[in-house]
Short mmCIF file of C-alpha atoms in Angstrom, two decimals:
data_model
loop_
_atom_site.label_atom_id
_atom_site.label_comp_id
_atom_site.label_asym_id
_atom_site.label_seq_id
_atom_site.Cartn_x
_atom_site.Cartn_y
_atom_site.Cartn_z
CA UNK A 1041 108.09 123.05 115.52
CA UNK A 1042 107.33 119.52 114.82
CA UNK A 1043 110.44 118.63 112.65
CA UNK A 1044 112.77 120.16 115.41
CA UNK A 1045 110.97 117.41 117.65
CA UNK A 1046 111.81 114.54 115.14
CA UNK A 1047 114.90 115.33 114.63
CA UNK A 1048 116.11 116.21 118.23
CA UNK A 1049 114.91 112.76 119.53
CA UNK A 1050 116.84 110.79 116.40
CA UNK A 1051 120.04 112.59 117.72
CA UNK A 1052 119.17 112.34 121.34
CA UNK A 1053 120.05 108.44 120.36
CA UNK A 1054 116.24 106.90 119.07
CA UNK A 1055 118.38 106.33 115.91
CA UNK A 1056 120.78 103.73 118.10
CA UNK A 1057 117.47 101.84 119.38
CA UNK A 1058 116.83 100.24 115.74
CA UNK A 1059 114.89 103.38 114.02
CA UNK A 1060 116.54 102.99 110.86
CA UNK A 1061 118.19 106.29 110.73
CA UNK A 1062 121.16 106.68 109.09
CA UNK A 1063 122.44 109.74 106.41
CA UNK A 1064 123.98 109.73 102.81
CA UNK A 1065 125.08 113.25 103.06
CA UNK A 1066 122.56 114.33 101.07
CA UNK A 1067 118.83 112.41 102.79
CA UNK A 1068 118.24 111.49 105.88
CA UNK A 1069 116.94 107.40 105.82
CA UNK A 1070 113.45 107.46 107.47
CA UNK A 1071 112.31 104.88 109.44
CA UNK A 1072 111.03 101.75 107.96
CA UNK A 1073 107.67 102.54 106.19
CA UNK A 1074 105.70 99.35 107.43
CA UNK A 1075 102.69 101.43 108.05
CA UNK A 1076 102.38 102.68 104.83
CA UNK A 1077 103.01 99.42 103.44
CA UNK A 1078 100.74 97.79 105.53
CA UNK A 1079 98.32 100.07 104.62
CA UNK A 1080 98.82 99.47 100.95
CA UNK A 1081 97.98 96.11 101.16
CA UNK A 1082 95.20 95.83 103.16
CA UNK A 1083 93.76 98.08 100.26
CA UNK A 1084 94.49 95.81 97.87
CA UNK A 1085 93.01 93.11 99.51
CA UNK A 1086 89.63 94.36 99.56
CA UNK A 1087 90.04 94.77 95.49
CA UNK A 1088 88.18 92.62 93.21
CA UNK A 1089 90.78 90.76 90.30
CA UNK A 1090 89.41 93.07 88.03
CA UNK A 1091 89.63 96.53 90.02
CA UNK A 1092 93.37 94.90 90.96
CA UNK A 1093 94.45 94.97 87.03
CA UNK A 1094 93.36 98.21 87.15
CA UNK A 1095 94.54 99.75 90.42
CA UNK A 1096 97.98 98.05 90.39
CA UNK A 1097 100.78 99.00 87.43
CA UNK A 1098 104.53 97.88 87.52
CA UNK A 1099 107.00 99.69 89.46
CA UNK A 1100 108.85 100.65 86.36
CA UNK A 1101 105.73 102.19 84.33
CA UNK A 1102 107.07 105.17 84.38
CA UNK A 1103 104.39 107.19 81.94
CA UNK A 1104 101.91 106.11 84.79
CA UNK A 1105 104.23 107.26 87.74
CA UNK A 1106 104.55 111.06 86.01
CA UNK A 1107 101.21 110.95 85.42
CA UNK A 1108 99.64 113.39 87.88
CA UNK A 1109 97.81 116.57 87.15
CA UNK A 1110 95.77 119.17 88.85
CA UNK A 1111 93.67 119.60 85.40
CA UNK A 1112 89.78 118.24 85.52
CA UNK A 1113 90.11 114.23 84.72
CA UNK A 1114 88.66 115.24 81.36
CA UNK A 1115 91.36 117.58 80.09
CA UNK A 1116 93.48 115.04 81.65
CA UNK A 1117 92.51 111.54 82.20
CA UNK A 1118 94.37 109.64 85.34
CA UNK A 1119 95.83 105.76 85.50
CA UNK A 1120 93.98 103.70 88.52
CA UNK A 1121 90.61 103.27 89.88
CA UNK A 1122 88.38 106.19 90.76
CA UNK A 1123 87.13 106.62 94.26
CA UNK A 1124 83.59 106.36 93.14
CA UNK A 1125 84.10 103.24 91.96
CA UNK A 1126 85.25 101.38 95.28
CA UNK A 1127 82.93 100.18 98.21
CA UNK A 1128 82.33 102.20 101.51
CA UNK A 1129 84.82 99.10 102.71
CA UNK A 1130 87.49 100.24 99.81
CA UNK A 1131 87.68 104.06 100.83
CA UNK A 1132 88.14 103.50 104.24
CA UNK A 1133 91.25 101.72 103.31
CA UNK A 1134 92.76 104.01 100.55
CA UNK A 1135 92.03 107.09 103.40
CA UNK A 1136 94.18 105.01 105.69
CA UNK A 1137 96.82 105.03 103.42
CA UNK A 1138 96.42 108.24 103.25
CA UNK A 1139 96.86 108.72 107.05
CA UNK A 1140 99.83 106.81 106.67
CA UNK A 1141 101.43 108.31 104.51
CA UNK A 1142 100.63 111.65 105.80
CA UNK A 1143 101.34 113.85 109.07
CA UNK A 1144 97.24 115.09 110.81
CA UNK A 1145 98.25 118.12 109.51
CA UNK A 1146 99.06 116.89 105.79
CA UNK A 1147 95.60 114.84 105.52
CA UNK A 1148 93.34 117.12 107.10
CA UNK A 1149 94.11 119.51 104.23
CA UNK A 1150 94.12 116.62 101.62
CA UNK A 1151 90.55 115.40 102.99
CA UNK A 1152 89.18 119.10 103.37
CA UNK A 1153 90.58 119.81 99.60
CA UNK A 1154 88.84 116.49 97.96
CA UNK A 1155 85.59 117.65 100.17
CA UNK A 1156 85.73 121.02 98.58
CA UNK A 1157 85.94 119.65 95.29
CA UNK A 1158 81.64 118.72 95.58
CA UNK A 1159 81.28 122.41 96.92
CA UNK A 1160 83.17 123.79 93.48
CA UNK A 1161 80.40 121.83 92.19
CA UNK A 1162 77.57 123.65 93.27
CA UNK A 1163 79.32 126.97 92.60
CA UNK A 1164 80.18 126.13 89.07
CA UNK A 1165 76.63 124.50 88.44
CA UNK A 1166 74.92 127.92 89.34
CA UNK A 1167 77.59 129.83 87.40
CA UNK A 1168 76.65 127.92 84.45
CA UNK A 1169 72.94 128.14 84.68
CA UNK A 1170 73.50 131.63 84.05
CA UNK A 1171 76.26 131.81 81.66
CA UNK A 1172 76.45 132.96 78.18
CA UNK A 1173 78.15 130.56 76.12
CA UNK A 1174 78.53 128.95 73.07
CA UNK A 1175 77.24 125.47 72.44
CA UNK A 1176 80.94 124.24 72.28
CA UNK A 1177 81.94 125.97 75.47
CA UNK A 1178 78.63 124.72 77.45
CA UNK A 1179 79.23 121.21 76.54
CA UNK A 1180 82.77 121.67 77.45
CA UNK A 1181 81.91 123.20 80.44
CA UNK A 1182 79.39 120.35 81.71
CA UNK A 1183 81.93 117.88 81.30
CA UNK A 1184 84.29 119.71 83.10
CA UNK A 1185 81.17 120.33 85.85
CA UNK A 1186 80.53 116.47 85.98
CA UNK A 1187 84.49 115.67 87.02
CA UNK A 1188 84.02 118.37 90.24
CA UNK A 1189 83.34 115.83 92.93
CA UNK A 1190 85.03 113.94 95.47
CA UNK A 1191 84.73 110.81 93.82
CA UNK A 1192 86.53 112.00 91.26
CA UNK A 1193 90.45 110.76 92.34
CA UNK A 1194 91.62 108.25 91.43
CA UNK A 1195 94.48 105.66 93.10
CA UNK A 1196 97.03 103.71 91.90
CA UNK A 1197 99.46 101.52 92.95
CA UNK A 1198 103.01 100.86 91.69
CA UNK A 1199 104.62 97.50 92.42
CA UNK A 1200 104.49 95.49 95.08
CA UNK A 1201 104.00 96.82 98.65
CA UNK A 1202 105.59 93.76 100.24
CA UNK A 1203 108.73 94.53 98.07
CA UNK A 1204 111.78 97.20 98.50
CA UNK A 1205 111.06 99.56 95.69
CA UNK A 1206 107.41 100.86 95.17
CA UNK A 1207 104.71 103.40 95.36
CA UNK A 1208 101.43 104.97 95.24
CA UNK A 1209 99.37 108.06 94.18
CA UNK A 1210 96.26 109.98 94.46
CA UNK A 1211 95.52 111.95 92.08
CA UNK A 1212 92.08 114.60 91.18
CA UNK A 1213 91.46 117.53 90.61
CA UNK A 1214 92.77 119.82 93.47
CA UNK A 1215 95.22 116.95 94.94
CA UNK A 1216 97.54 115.16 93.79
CA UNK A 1217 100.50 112.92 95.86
CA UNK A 1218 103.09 110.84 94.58
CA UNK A 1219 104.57 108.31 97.62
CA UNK A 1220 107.62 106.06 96.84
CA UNK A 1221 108.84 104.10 98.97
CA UNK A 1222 113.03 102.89 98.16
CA UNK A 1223 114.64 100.61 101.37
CA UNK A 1224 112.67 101.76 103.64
CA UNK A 1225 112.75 105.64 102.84
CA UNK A 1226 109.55 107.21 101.59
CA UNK A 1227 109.75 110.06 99.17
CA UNK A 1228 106.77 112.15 99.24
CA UNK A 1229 106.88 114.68 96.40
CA UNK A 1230 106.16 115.86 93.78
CA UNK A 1231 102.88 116.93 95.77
CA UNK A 1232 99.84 119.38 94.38
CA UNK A 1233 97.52 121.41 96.70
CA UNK A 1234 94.88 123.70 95.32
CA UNK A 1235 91.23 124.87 96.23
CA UNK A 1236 88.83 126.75 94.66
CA UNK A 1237 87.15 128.15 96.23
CA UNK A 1238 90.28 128.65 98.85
CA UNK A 1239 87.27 129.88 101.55
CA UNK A 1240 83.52 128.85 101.26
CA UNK A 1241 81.94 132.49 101.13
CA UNK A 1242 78.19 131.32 101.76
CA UNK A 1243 75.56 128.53 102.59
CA UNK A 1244 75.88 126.32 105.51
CA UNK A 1245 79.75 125.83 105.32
CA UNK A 1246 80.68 129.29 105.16
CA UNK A 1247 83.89 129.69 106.84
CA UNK A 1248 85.33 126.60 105.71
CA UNK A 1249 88.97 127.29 104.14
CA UNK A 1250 92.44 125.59 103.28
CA UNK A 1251 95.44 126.67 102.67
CA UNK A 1252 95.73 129.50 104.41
CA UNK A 1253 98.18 129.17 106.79
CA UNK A 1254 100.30 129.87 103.61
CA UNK A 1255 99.19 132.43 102.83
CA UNK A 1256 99.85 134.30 106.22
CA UNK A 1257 103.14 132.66 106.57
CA UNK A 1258 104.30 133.74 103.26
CA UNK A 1259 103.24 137.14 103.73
CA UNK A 1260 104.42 137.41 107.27
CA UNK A 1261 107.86 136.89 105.86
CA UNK A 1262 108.30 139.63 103.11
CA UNK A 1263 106.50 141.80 105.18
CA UNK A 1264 109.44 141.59 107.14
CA UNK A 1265 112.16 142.52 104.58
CA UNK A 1266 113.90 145.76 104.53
CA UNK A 1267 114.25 147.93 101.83
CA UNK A 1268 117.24 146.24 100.57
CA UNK A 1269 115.74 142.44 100.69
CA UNK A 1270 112.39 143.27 99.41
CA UNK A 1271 114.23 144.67 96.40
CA UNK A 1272 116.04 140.99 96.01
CA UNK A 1273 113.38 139.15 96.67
CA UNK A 1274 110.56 140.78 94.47
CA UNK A 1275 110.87 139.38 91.23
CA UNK A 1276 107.98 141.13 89.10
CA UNK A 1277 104.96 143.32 89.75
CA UNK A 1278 102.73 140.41 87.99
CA UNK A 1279 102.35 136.93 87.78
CA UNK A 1280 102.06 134.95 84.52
CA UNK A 1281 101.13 131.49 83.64
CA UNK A 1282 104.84 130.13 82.76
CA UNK A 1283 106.01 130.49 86.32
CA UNK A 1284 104.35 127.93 88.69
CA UNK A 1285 106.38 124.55 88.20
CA UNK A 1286 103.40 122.14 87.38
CA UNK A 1287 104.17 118.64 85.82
CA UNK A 1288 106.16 119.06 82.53
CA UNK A 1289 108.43 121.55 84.20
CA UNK A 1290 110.65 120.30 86.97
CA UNK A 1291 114.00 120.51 84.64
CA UNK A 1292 113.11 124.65 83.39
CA UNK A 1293 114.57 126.08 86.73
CA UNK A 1294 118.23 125.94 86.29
CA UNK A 1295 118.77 128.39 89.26
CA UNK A 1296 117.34 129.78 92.24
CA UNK A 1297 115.97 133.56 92.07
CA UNK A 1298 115.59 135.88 95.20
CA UNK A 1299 117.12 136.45 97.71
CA UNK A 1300 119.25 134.13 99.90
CA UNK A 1301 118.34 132.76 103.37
CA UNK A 1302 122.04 133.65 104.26
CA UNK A 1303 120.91 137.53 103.96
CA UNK A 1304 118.26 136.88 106.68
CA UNK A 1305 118.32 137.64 110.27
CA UNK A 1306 117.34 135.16 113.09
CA UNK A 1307 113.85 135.89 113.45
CA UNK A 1308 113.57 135.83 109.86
CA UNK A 1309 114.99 132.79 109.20
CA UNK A 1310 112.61 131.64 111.81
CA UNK A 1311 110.14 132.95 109.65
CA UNK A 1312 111.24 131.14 106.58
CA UNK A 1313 111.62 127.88 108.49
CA UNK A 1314 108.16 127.68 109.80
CA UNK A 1315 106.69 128.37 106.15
CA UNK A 1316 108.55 125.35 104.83
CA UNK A 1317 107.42 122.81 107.80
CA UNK A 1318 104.23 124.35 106.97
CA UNK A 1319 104.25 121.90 103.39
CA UNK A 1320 106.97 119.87 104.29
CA UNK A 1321 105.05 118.91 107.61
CA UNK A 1322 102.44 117.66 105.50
CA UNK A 1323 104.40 114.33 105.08
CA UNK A 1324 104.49 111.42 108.00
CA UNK A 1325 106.55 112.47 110.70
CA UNK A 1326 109.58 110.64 109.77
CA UNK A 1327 110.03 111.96 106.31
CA UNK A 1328 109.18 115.34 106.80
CA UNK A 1329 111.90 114.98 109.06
CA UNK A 1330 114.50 113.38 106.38
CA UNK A 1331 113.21 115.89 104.18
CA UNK A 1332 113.87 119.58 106.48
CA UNK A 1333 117.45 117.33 107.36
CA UNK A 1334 118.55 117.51 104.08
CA UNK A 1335 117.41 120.75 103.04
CA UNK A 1336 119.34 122.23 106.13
CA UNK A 1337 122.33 120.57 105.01
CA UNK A 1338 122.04 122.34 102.00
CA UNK A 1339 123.08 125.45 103.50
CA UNK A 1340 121.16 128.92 103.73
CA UNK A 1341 123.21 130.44 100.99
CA UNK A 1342 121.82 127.86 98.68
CA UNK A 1343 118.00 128.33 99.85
CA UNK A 1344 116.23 130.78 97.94
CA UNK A 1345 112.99 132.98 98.38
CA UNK A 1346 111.45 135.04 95.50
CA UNK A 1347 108.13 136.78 95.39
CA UNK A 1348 105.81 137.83 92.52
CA UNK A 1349 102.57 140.44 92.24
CA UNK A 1350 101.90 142.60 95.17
CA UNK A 1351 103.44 141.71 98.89
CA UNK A 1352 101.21 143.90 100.08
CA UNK A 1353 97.43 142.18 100.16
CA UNK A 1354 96.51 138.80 100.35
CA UNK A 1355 93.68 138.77 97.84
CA UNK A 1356 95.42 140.31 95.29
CA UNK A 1357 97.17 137.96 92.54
CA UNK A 1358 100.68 136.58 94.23
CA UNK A 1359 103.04 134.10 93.91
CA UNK A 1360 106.24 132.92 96.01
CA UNK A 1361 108.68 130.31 95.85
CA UNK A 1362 111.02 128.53 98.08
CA UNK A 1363 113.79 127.39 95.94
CA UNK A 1364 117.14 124.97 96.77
CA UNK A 1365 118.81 122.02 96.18
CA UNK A 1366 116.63 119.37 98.09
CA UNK A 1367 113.24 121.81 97.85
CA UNK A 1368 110.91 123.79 95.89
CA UNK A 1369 107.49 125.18 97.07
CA UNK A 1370 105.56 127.47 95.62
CA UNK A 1371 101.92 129.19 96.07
CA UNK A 1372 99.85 131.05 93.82
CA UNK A 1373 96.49 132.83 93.46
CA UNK A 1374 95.03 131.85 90.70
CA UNK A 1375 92.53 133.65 88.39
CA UNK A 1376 88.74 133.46 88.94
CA UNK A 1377 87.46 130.50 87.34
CA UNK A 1378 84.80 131.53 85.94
CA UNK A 1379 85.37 134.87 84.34
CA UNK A 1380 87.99 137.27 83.54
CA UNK A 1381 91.42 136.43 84.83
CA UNK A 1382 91.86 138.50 88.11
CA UNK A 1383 92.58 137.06 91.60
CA UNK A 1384 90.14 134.42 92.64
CA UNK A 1385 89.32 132.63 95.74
CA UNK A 1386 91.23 129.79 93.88
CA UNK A 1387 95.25 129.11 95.17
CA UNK A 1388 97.40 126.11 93.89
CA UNK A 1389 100.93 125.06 95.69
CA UNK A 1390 103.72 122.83 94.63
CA UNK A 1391 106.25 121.03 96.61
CA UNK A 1392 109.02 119.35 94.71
CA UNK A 1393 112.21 117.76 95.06
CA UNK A 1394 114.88 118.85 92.50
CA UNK A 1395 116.63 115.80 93.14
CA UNK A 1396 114.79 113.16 94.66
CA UNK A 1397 111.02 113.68 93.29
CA UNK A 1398 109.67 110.41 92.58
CA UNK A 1399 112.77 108.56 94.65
CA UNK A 1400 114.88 109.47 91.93
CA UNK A 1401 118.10 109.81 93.64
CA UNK A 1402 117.66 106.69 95.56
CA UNK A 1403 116.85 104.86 92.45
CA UNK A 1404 119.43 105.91 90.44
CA UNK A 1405 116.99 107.00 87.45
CA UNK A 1406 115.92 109.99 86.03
CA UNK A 1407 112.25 110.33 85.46
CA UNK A 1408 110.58 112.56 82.42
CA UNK A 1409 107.75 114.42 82.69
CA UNK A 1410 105.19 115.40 79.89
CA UNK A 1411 103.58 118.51 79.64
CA UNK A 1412 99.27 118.80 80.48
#
């Protein structure tokens, strides 16, 4: 696995050649982030003065650094400039940030998300045609239509990316990533993946899907379990709306549920391991690195997997979570969009930080998040 790569050669003695590695006990230090700084500035120089005032906010506006969503930009309206408003010139740079900031894996499924964003588009524009709704709910529902596009994320930039301490996001409908970068060390949460629809199911891109090496990961684990650690594991038969930890809720989980890593085999833990890399990997190299470092220093008995709705088929409403002291993932299936509330071809994951989202821990701060 990749982060068994990383990690080897730092120990194998890169870290002596000047790398920048060192550990706090608690995160590894990743290697300078000059690419993503350099990356971040060649951006901003292709800005206007005016785009700049809007693009750029201080380092300590914190309202703007929580201020993320996976909600339609109308129901919940972003800080920075929206890709639709930058130059062919101006894209290519903010995607190159992107690629800096991100592992192949990690962008491929950002770009492929934003790019399914225009086909939701279509799908919800011939839903609607159709629909029966009330005035209210059709003009609601056209805004909401007009925001599904892949122009429609927006960038910002916190502080200065010459400087010790600062950041970036990118932030739509279906993605949303929060990069700060503190001495060197880039954190890289909290970060939102979603699609809907998780699989393009007709027309010339039928085929097309995301996420779904999540999916069979997840399910390849509890479909491992015994009797006994299925039992642990399972939380409840359903999954409700209060459990996926979305912005306004990283403080509500006071404790891990499930069942403990420590009560896995080898294989399984094997298992478990590859699902994490599997979002963690979707960082650069080095900090997906840091970031499986300090969540193995953790400790298995601290490391926590819990499963809602049925294990037992994929299309069916579910929801898992990965749950410790330097991590938190979780996936869902969400309900159709469009009509009554069962499973859709519509997913959102989470991975978070408990301690270091936003660079917290390295800065020493604690930052509050609103609810949508």
């Amino acid at each position: 696995m990749k982060f068994c790569m990383v990690a080897a050669a730092c120990l194998l003695g890169l870290g002596a050649a000047g790398s920048g590695w060192a550990h706090d006990g608690r995160h590894a230090h990743a290697a300078p982030s000059s690419p993503v700084s350099s990356a971040a500035m060649r951006f901003l120089a292709t800005l206007s003065a005016e785009q700049r005032a809007t693009a750029v906010r201080p380092f300590e506006d914190d309202a703007a650094r929580v201020n993320w969503s996976n909600l339609p930009t109308p129901m919940a309206p972003r800080h920075g400039v929206a890709l639709a408003d930058l130059s062919p010139e101006q894209r290519l740079a903010v995607h190159a940030m992107m690629v800096a900031a991100m592992s192949s894996q990690g962008y491929g499924k950002a770009a492929t998300i934003m790019w399914i964003d225009d086909i939701l588009r279509v799908e919800e524009g011939e839903w609607l045609a159709t629909a029966t709704l009330t005035p209210g709910q059709r003009t609601r529902r056209e805004q909401i239509l007009a925001s599904r596009s892949s122009d429609n994320y927006w960038v910002v930039v916190f502080g200065d990316p010459a400087s010790a301490q600062w950041g970036w996001a990118l932030s739509g409908h279906h993605f949303a990533a929060n990069f700060t970068v503190v001495g060197g060390r880039m954190a890289f949460t909290p970060l939102f993946l979603g699609a809907a629809p998780q699989t393009v199911t007709s027309g010339r891109y039928a085929g097309w899907s995301v996420l779904q090496h999540e999916i069979d990961k997840g399910f390849a684990l509890i479909g491992s379990f015994n009797e006994a650690q299925r039992a642990r594991a399972h939380i409840a038969d359903a999954v409700t709306p209060d459990l996926f930890t979305g912005r306004g809720r990283k403080d509500s989980l006071a404790a891990p549920v499930g069942l403990s890593a420590s009560q896995l085999d080898a294989a399984q833990q094997t298992l478990l391991w590859s699902l994490i890399d599997e979002f963690v990997g979707d960082a650069a190299d080095m900090a997906a690195a840091a970031q499986m470092e300090a969540i193995r220093a953790d400790g298995l008995d601290r490391l926590h997997f819990a499963w809602w709705g049925p294990s037992d088929d994929p299309a069916q409403r579910f929801m898992y979570r990965i749950h410790g002291p330097s991590i938190l993932i979780e996936y869902a299936r969400e309900p159709d969009n469009s009509s009554n509330g069962g499973p859709g071809n519509h997913v959102h994951a989470i991975v978070r930080d408990p301690r270091n989202d936003y660079g917290e821990d390295w800065l020493g701060r604690h930052y509050t998040e609103h609810p949508h």
